[in-house]
Tab-separated table of C-alpha atoms in Angstrom:
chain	number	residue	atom	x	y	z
A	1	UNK	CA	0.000	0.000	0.000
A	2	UNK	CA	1.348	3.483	-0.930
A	3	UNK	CA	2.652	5.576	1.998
A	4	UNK	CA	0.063	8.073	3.068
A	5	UNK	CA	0.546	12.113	3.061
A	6	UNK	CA	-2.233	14.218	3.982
A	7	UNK	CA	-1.539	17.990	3.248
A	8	UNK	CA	-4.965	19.915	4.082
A	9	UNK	CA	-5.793	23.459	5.529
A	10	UNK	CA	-9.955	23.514	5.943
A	11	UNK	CA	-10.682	27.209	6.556
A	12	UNK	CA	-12.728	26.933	9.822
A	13	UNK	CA	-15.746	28.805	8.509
A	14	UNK	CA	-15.836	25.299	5.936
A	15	UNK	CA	-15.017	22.852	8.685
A	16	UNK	CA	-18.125	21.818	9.689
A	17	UNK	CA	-19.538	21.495	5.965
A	18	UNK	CA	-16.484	19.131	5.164
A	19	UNK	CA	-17.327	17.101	8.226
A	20	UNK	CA	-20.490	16.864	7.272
A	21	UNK	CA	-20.002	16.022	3.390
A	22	UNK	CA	-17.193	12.999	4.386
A	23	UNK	CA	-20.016	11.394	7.171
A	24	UNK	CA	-22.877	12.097	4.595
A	25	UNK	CA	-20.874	9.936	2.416
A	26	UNK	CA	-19.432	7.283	3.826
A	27	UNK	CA	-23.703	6.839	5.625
A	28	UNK	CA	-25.116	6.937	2.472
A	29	UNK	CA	-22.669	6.691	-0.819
A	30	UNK	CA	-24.377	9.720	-2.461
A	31	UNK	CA	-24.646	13.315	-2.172
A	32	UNK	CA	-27.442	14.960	-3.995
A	33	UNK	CA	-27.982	18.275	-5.426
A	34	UNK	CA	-31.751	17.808	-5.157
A	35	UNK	CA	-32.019	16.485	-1.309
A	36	UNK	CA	-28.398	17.781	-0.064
A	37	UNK	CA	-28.139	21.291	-1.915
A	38	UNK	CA	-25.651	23.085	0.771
A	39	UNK	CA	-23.411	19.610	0.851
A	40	UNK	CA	-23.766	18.945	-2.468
A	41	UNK	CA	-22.420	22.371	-3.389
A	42	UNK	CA	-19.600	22.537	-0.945
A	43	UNK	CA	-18.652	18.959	-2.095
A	44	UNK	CA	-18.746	19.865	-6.084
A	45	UNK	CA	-16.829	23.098	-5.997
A	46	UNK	CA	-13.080	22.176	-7.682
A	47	UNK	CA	-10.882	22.796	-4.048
A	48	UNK	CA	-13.254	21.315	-1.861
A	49	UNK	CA	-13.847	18.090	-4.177
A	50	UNK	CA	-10.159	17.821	-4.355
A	51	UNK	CA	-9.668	18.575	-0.593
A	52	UNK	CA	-12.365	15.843	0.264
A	53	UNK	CA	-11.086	13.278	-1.903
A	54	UNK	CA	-7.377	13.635	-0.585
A	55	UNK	CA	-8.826	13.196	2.569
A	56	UNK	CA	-11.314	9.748	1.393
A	57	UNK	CA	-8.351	8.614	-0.491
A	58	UNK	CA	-6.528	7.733	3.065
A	59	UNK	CA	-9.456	5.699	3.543
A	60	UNK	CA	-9.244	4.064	0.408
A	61	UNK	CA	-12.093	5.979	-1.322
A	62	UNK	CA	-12.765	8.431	-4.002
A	63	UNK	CA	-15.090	11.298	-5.216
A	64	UNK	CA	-16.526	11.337	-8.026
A	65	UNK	CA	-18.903	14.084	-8.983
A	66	UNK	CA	-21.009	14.527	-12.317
A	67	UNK	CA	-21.823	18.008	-12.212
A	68	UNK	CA	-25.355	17.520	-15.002
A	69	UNK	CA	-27.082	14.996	-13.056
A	70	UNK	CA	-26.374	16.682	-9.772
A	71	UNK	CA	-24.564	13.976	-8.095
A	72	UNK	CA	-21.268	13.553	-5.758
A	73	UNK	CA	-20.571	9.855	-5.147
A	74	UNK	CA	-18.582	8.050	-2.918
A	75	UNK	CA	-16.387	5.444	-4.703
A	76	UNK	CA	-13.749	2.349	-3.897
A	77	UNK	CA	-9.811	3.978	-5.113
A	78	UNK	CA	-9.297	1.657	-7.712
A	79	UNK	CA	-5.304	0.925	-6.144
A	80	UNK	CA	-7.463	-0.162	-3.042
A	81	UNK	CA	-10.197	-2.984	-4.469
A	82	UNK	CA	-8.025	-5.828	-4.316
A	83	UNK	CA	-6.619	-4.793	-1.068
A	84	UNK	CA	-6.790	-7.855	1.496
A	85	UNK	CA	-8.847	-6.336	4.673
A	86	UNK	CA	-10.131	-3.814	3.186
A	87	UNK	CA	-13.598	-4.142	3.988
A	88	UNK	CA	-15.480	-2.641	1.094
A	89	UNK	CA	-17.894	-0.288	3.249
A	90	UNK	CA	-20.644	0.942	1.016
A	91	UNK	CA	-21.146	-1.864	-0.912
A	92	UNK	CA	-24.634	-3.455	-0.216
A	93	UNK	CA	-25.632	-6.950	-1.912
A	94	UNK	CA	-29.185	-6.541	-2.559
A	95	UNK	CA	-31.744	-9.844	-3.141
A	96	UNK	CA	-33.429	-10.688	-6.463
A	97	UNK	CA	-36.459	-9.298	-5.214
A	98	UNK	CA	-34.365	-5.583	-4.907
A	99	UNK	CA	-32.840	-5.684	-8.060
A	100	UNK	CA	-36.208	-6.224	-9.762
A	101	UNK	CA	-37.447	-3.483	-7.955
A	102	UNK	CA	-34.443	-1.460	-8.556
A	103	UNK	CA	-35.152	-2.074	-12.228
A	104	UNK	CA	-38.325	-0.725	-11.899
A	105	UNK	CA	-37.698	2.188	-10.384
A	106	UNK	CA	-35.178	3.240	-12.693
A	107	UNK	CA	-37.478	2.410	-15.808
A	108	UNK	CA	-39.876	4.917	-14.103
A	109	UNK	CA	-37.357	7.048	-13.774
A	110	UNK	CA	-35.963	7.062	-17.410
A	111	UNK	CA	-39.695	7.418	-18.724
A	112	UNK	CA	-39.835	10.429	-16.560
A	113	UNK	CA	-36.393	12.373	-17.246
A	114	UNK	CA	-37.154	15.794	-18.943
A	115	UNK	CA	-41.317	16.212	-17.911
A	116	UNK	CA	-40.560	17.155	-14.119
A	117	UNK	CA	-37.278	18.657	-12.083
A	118	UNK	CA	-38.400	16.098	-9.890
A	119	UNK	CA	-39.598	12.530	-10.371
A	120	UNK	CA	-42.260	10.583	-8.294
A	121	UNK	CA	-43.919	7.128	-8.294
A	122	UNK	CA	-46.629	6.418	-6.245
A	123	UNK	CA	-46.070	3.284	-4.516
A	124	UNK	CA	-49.321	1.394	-5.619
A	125	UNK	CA	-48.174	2.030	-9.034
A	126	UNK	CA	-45.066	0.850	-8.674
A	127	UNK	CA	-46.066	-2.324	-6.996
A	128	UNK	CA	-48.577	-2.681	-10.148
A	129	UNK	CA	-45.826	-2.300	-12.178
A	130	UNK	CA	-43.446	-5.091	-10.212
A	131	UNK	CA	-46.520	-7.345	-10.296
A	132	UNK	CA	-46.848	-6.242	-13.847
A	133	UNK	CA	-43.485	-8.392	-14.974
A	134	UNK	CA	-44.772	-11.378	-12.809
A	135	UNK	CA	-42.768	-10.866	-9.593
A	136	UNK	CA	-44.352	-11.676	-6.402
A	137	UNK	CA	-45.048	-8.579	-3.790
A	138	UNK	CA	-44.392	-9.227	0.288
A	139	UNK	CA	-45.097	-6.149	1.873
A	140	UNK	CA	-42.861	-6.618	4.576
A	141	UNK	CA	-39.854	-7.257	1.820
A	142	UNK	CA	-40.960	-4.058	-0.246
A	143	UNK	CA	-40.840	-1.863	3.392
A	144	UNK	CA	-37.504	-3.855	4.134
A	145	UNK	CA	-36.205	-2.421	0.107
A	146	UNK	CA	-37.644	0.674	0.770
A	147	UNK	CA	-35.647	1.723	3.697
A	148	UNK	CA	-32.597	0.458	2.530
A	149	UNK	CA	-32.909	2.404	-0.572
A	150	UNK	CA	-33.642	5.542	1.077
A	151	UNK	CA	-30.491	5.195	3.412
A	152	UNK	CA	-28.804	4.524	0.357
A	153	UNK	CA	-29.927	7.898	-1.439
A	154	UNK	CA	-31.466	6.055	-4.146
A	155	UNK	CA	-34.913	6.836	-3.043
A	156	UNK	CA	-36.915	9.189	-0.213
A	157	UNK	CA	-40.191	9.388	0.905
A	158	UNK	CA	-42.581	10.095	4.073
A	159	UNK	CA	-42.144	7.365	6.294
A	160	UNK	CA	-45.306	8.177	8.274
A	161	UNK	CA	-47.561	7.635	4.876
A	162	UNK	CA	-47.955	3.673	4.302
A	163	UNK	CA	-50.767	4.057	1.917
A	164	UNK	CA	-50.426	2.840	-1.416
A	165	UNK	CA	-50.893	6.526	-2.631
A	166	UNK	CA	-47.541	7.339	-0.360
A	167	UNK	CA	-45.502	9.801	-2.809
A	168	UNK	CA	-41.620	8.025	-3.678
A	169	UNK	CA	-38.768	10.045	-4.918
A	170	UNK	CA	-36.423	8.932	-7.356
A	171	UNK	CA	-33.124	9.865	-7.606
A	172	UNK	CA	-30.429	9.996	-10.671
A	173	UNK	CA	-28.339	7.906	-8.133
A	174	UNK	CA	-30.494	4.629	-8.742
A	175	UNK	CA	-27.963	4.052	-11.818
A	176	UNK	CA	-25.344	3.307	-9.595
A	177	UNK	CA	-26.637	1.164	-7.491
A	178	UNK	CA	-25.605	-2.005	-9.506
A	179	UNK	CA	-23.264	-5.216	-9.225
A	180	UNK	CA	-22.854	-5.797	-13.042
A	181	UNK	CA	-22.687	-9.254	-12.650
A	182	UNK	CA	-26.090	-9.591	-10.669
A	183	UNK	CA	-27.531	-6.862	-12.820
A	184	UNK	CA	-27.185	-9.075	-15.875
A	185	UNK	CA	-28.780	-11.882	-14.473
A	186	UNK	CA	-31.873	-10.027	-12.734
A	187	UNK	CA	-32.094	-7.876	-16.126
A	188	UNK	CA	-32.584	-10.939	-18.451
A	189	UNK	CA	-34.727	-12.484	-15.991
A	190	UNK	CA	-36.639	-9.214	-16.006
A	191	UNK	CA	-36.543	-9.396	-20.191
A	192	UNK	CA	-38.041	-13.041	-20.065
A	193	UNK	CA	-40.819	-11.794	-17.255
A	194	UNK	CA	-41.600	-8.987	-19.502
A	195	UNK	CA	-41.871	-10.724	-22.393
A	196	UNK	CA	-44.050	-13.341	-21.103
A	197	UNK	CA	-46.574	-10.900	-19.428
A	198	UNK	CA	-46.914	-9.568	-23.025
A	199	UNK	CA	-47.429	-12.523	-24.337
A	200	UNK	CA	-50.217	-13.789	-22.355
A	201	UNK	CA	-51.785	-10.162	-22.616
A	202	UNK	CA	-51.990	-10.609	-26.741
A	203	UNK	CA	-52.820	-14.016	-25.961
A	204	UNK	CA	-56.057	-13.070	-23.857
A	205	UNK	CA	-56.867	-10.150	-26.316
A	206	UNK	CA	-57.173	-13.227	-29.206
């Protein structure tokens, strides 16, 4: 492992927002411009991203900010994957029944991009929509993905409204939330769902 040198001066009237932005992160992975606006704009301005990502790098992390969707992310350093006890902190391995939701959510969101600053699903049509492609709906597993979406940043909505009306918020961050390898499988099992649903639908029109 490389040696590591920390040179940083954080002006004290920026302390507290730097504090802030690295425990933001390494809680939830993301930073958003549309739920974090003061953190997101402290972390995307040039010194402070480079500032905060010297200081992640000694953790072995990275920042990595994409200025048109709004979005600073938290990231493995690439010299750092392989390292042996390294424990890989905000990576989360979600179940089949999260990535097919996951899928959904981001297919709402892509059909959505452009009408509205911000996009919304209400949750009785997205579990119409999961049911939709023929995957079976627990409500105790859908509260369960939920939450652990929203801590992840991928999601956010008012825990106090269960009702199937109960606004969600979807975020530009749900593209990153995938393991290639699982999203490959879940996404052709989605394709073979979908395609079946349609074909019983023509099948029943006939």
């Amino acid at each position: 492992m490389n040696e590591i040198n920390l040179q940083l001066t954080i002006r004290e009237e920026y302390a507290l927002l730097f504090k802030r932005c690295v425990r933001k992160l390494l809680e939830g992975t993301f930073l958003l411009r549309d739920k974090d606006a003061k953190l997101y704009a402290f972390a995307s301005r040039e010194a402070n991203r480079q500032d905060l990502a010297v200081y992640l790098r000694a953790m072995g992390f990275d920042l990595h900010v994409d200025d048109k969707i709004g979005l600073a992310m938290l990231i493995a350093n690439e010299e750092d994957e392989n390292e042996v006890g390294l424990k890989q902190a905000n990576v989360v391995r979600f179940s089949t029944l999260q990535y097919h939701l996951l899928l959904v959510l981001w297919k709402i969101y892509l059909e959505n991009v452009g009408y509205s600053e911000r996009i919304t699903a209400a949750k009785g049509d997205i579990i119409d929509k999961i049911k939709f492609f023929g995957v079976p709906v627990i409500s105790t597993e859908l509260r369960v993905a939920f939450k652990l979406f929203k801590k992840y940043n991928l999601i956010d909505y008012d825990e106090d409204d269960d009702s199937e009306e109960q606004e969600i918020t979807l975020y530009p961050s749900l593209q990153f939330s995938w393991d290639l390898a699982q999203f490959k499988t879940t996404a052709q099992e989605y394709m073979k769902e979908a395609d079946g649903a349609e074909t019983a639908e023509e099948e029943e029109r006939v």
